[in-house]
mmCIF file of C-alpha atoms in Angstrom:
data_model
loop_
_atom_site.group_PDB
_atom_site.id
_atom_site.type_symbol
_atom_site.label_atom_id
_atom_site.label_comp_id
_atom_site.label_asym_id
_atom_site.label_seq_id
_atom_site.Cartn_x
_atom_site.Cartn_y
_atom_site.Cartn_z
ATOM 1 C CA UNK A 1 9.474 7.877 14.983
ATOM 2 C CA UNK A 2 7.591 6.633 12.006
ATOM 3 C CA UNK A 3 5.915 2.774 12.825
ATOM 4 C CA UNK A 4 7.634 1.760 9.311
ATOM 5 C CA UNK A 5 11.043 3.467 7.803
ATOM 6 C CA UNK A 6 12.859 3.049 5.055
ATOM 7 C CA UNK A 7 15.598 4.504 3.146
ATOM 8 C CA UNK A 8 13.673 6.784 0.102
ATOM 9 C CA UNK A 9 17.091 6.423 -2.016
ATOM 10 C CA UNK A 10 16.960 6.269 -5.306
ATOM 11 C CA UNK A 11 19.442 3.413 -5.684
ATOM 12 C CA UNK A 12 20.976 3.838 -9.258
ATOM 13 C CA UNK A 13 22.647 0.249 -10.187
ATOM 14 C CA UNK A 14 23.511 -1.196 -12.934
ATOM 15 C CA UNK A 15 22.394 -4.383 -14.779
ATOM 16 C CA UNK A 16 23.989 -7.635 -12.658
ATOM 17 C CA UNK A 17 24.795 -5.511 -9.681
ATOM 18 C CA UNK A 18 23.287 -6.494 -6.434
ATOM 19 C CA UNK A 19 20.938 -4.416 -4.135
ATOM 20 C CA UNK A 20 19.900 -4.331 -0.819
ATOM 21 C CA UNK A 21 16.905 -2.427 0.969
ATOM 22 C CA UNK A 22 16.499 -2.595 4.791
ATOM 23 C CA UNK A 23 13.565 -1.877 6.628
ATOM 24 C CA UNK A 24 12.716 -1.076 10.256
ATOM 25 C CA UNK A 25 9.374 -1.324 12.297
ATOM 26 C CA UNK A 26 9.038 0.353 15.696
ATOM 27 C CA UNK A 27 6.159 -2.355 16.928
ATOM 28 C CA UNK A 28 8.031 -5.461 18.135
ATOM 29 C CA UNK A 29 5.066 -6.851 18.561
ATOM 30 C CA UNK A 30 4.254 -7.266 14.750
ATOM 31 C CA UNK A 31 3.307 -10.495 13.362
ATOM 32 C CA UNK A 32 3.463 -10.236 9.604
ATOM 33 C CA UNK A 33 5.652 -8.924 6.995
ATOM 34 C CA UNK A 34 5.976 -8.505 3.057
ATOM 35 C CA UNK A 35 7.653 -6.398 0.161
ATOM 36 C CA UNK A 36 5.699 -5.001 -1.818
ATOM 37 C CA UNK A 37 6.658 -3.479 -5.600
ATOM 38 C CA UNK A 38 5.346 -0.173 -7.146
ATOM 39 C CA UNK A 39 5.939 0.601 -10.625
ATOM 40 C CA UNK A 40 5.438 4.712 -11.285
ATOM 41 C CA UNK A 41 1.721 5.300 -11.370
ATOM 42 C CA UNK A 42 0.913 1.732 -10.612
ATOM 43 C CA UNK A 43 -0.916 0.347 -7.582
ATOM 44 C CA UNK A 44 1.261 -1.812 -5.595
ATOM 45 C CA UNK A 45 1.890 -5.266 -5.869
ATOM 46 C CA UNK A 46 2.678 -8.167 -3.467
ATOM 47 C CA UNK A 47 6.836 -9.309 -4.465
ATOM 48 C CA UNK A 48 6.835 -11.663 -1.560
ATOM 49 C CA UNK A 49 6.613 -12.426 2.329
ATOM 50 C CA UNK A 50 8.846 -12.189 4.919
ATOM 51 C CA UNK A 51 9.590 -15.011 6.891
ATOM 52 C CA UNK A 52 11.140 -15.611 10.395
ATOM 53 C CA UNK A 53 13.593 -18.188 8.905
ATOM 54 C CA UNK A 54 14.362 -15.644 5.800
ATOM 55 C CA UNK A 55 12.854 -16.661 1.945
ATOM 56 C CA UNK A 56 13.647 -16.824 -1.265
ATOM 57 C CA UNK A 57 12.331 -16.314 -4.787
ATOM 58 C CA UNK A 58 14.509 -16.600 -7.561
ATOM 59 C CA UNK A 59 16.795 -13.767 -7.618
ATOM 60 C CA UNK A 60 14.894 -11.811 -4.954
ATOM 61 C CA UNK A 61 15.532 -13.006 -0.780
ATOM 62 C CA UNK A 62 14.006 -11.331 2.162
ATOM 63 C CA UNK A 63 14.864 -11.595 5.925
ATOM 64 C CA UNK A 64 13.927 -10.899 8.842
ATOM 65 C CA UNK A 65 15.544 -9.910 12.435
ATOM 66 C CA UNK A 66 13.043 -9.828 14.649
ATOM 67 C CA UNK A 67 15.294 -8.440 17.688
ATOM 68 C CA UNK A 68 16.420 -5.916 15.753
ATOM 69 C CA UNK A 69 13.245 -5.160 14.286
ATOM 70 C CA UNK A 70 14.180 -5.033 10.299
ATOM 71 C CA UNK A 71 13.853 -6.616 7.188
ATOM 72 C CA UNK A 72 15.546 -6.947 4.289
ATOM 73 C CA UNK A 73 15.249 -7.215 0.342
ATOM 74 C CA UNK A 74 17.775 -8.186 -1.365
ATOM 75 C CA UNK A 75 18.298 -8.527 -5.351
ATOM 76 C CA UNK A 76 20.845 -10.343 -7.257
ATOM 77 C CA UNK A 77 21.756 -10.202 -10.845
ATOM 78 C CA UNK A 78 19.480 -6.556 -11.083
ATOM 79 C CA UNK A 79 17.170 -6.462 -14.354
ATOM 80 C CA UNK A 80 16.355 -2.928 -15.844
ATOM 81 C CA UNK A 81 12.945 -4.351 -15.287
ATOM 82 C CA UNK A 82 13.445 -4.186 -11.745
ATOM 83 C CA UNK A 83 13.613 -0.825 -11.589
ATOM 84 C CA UNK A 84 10.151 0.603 -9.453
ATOM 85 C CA UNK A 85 9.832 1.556 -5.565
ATOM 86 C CA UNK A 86 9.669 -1.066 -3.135
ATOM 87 C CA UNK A 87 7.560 -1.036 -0.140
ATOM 88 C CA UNK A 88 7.753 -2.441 2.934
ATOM 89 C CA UNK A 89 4.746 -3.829 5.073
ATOM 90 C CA UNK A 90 4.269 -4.777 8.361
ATOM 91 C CA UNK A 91 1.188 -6.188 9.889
ATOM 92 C CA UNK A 92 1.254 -5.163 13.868
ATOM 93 C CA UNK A 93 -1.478 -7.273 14.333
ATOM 94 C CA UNK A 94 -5.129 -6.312 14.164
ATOM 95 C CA UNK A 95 -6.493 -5.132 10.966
ATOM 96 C CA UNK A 96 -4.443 -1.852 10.570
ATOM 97 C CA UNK A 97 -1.629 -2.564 7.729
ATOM 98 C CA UNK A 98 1.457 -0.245 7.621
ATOM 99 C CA UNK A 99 3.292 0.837 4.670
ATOM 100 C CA UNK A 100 6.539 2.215 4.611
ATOM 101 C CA UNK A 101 7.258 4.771 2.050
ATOM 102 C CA UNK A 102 9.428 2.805 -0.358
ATOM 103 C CA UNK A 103 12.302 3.145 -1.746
ATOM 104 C CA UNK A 104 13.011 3.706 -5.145
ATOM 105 C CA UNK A 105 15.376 1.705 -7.426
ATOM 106 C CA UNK A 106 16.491 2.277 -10.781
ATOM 107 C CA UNK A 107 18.575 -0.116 -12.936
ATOM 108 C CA UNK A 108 20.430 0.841 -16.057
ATOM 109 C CA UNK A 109 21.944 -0.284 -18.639
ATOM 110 C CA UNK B 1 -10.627 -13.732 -13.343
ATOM 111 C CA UNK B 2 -11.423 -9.683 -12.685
ATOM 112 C CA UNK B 3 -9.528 -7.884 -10.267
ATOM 113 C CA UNK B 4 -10.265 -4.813 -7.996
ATOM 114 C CA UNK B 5 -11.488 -2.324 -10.203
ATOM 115 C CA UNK B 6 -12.565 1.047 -9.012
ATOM 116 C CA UNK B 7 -13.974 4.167 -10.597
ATOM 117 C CA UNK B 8 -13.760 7.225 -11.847
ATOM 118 C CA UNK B 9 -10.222 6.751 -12.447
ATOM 119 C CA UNK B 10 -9.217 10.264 -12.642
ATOM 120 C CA UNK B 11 -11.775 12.893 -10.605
ATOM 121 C CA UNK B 12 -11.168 16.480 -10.787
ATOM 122 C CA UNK B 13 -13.219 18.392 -8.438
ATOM 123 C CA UNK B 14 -13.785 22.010 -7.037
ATOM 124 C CA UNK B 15 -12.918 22.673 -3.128
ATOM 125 C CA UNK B 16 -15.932 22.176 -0.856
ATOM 126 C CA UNK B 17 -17.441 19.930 -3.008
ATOM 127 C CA UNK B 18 -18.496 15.800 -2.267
ATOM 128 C CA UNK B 19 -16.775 13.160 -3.884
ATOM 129 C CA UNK B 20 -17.704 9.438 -4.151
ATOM 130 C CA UNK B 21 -15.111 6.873 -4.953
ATOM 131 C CA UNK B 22 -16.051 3.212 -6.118
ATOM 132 C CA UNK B 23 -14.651 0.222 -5.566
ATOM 133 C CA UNK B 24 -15.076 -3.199 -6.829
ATOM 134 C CA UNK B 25 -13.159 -6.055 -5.086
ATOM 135 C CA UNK B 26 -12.214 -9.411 -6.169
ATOM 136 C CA UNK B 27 -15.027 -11.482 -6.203
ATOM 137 C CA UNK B 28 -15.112 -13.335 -2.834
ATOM 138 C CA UNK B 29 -12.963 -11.434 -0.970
ATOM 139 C CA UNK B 30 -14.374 -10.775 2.388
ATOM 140 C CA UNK B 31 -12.029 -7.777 2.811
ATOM 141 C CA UNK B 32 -11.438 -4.849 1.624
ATOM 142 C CA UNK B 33 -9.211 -1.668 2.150
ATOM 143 C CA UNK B 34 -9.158 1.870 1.742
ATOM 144 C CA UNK B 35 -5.558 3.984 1.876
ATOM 145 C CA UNK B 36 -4.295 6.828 0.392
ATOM 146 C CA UNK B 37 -1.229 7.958 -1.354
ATOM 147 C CA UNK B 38 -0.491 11.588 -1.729
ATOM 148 C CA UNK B 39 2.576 12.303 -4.142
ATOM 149 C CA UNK B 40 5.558 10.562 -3.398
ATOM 150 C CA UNK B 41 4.292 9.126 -0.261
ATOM 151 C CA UNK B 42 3.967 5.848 1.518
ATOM 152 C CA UNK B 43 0.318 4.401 1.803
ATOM 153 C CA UNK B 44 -1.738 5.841 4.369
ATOM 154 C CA UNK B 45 -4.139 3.340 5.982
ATOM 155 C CA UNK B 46 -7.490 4.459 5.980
ATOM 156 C CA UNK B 47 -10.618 1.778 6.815
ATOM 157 C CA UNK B 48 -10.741 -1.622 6.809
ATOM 158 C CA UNK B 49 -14.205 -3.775 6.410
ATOM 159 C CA UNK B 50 -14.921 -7.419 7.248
ATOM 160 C CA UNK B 51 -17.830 -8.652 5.228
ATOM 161 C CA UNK B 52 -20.306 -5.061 5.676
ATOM 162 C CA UNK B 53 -18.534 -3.915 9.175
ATOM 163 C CA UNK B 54 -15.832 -1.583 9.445
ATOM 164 C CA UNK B 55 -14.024 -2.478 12.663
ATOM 165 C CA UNK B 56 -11.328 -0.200 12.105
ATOM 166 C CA UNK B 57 -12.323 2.914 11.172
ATOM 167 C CA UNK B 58 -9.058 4.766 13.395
ATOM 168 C CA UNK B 59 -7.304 5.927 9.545
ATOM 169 C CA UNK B 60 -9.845 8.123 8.394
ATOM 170 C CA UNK B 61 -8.165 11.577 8.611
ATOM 171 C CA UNK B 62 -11.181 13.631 9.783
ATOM 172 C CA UNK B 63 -14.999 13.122 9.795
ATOM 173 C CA UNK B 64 -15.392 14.633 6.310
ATOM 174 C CA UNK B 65 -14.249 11.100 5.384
ATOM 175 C CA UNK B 66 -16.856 8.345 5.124
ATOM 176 C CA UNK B 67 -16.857 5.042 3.838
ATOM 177 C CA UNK B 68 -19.475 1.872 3.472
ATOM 178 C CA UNK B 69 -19.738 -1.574 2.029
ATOM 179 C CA UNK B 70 -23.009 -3.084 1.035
ATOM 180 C CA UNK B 71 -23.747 -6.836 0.143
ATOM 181 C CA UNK B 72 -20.504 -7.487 1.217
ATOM 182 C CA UNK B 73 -18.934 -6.019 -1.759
ATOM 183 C CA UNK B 74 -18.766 -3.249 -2.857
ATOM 184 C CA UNK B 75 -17.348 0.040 -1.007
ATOM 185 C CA UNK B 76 -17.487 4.025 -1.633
ATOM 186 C CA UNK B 77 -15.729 6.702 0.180
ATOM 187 C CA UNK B 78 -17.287 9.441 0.469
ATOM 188 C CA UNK B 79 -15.345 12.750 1.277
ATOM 189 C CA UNK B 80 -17.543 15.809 2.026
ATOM 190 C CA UNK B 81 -15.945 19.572 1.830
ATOM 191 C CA UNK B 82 -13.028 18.214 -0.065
ATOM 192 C CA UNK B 83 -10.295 20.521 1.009
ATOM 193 C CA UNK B 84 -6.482 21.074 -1.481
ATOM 194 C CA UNK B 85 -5.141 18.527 0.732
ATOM 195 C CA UNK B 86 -7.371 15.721 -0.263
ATOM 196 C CA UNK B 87 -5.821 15.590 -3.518
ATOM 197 C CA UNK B 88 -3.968 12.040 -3.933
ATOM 198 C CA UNK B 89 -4.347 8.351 -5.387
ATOM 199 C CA UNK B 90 -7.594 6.241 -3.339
ATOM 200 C CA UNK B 91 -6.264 2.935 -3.179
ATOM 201 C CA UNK B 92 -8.447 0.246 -2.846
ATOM 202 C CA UNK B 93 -7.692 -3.119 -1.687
ATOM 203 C CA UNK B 94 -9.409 -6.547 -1.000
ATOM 204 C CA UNK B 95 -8.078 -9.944 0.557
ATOM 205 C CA UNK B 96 -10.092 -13.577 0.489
ATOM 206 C CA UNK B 97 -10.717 -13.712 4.444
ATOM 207 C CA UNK B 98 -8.713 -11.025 6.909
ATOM 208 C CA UNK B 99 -5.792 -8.993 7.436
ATOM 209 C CA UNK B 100 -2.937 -12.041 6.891
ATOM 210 C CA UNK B 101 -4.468 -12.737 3.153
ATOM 211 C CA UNK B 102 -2.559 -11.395 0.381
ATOM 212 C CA UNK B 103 -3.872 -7.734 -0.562
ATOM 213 C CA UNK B 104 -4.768 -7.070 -4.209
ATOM 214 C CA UNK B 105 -4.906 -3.600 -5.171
ATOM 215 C CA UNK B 106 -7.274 -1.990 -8.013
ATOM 216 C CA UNK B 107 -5.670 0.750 -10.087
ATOM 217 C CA UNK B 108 -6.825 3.739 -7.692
ATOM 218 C CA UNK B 109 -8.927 6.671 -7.856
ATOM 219 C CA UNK B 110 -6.504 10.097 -8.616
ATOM 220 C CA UNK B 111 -8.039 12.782 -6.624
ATOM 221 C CA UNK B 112 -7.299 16.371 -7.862
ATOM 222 C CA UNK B 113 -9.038 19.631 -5.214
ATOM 223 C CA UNK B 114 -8.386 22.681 -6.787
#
């Protein structure tokens, strides 16, 4: 089982549909979280963490279930500018950082 | 201010030769990262340095791979015998203090063995 999975897709929405991405982590002892964005041929960047009590950022919200061991993206009114891969990372402590291998979204008009 | 930068940005290279990738972090980042990212793939983990130390050295795939950080900046990964399967994006990465800091990534290095 790989230590960070995610569904590849691609999602194909359109503009003002909402999306969701889920993410699970085999380590339950990992301490840190975060969503990363990739657009193609880009290095990654950070979107935002993930939380224990679950965040938000304007249209984007992650969670977190730490007894089920996933976490969550999910964007509301989509943007054809949203369209890239998302990553998720999890931290299982220690230096080593995990990447899942994203999922890819594309929004269209 | 600067990001990571790293260099060449495109390196095209003969199997069995050396390679050395640069990279520049953020200055005053104490960290900095190495991964790898072969064609749609996930980031693969490869070294981690605190200031000059590598504590983690567990990602590098095999012991053609060698990395080092001087003056507590910047790093270059070596890879000796490059082999087809090298070929991907170097990703380099640096954070202000440790491992719960914010990456920032430079642009990467894309790696082509033929």
């Amino acid at each position: 089982r790989k230590e960070v999975e995610q569904d590849p897709g691609p999602f194909n929405v359109p503009e003002g549909a909402t999306v969701a991405f889920n993410c699970t982590y085999s380590n339950s002892a990992s301490q840190s979280f975060f969503w990363y964005r990739q657009d193609c041929r880009k290095e990654p960047k950070l979107l935002m963490s993930v939380y224990s009590s679950g965040n938000e950022d304007g249209r984007f919200t992650a969670q977190l279930n730490r007894a089920s061991q996933y976490i969550s993206l999910l964007i509301r009114d989509s943007k054809l500018s949203d369209s890239a891969t998302y990553l998720c990372v999890v931290r299982p402590g220690g230096f080593k950082t995990i990447f899942g291998a994203g999922t890819r979204l594309f929004v269209k008009a | 201010g600067a990001g990571v930068s790293q260099s060449p940005s495109n390196k095209v290279t003969e199997k069995g030769k050396d390679v050395e990738l640069r990279c520049d972090p953020i200055s005053g980042h104490t960290a900095l990262y190495w991964y790898r990212q072969s064609l749609g793939q996930g980031l693969e983990f490869l070294i981690y340095f605190q200031g000059n130390s590598a504590p983690d050295k567990s990602g590098l795939p095999s012991d053609r791979f060698s990395a080092e950080r001087t003056g507590g900046s910047v790093s270059t990964l070596t890879i000796q015998r490059t082999q087809q399967e090298d070929s991907a994006v170097y990703l380099c990465a640096s954070s202000l203090a440790g491992p719960t800091d914010t990456q920032y990534f430079g642009p990467g290095t894309r790696l082509t063995v033929l």
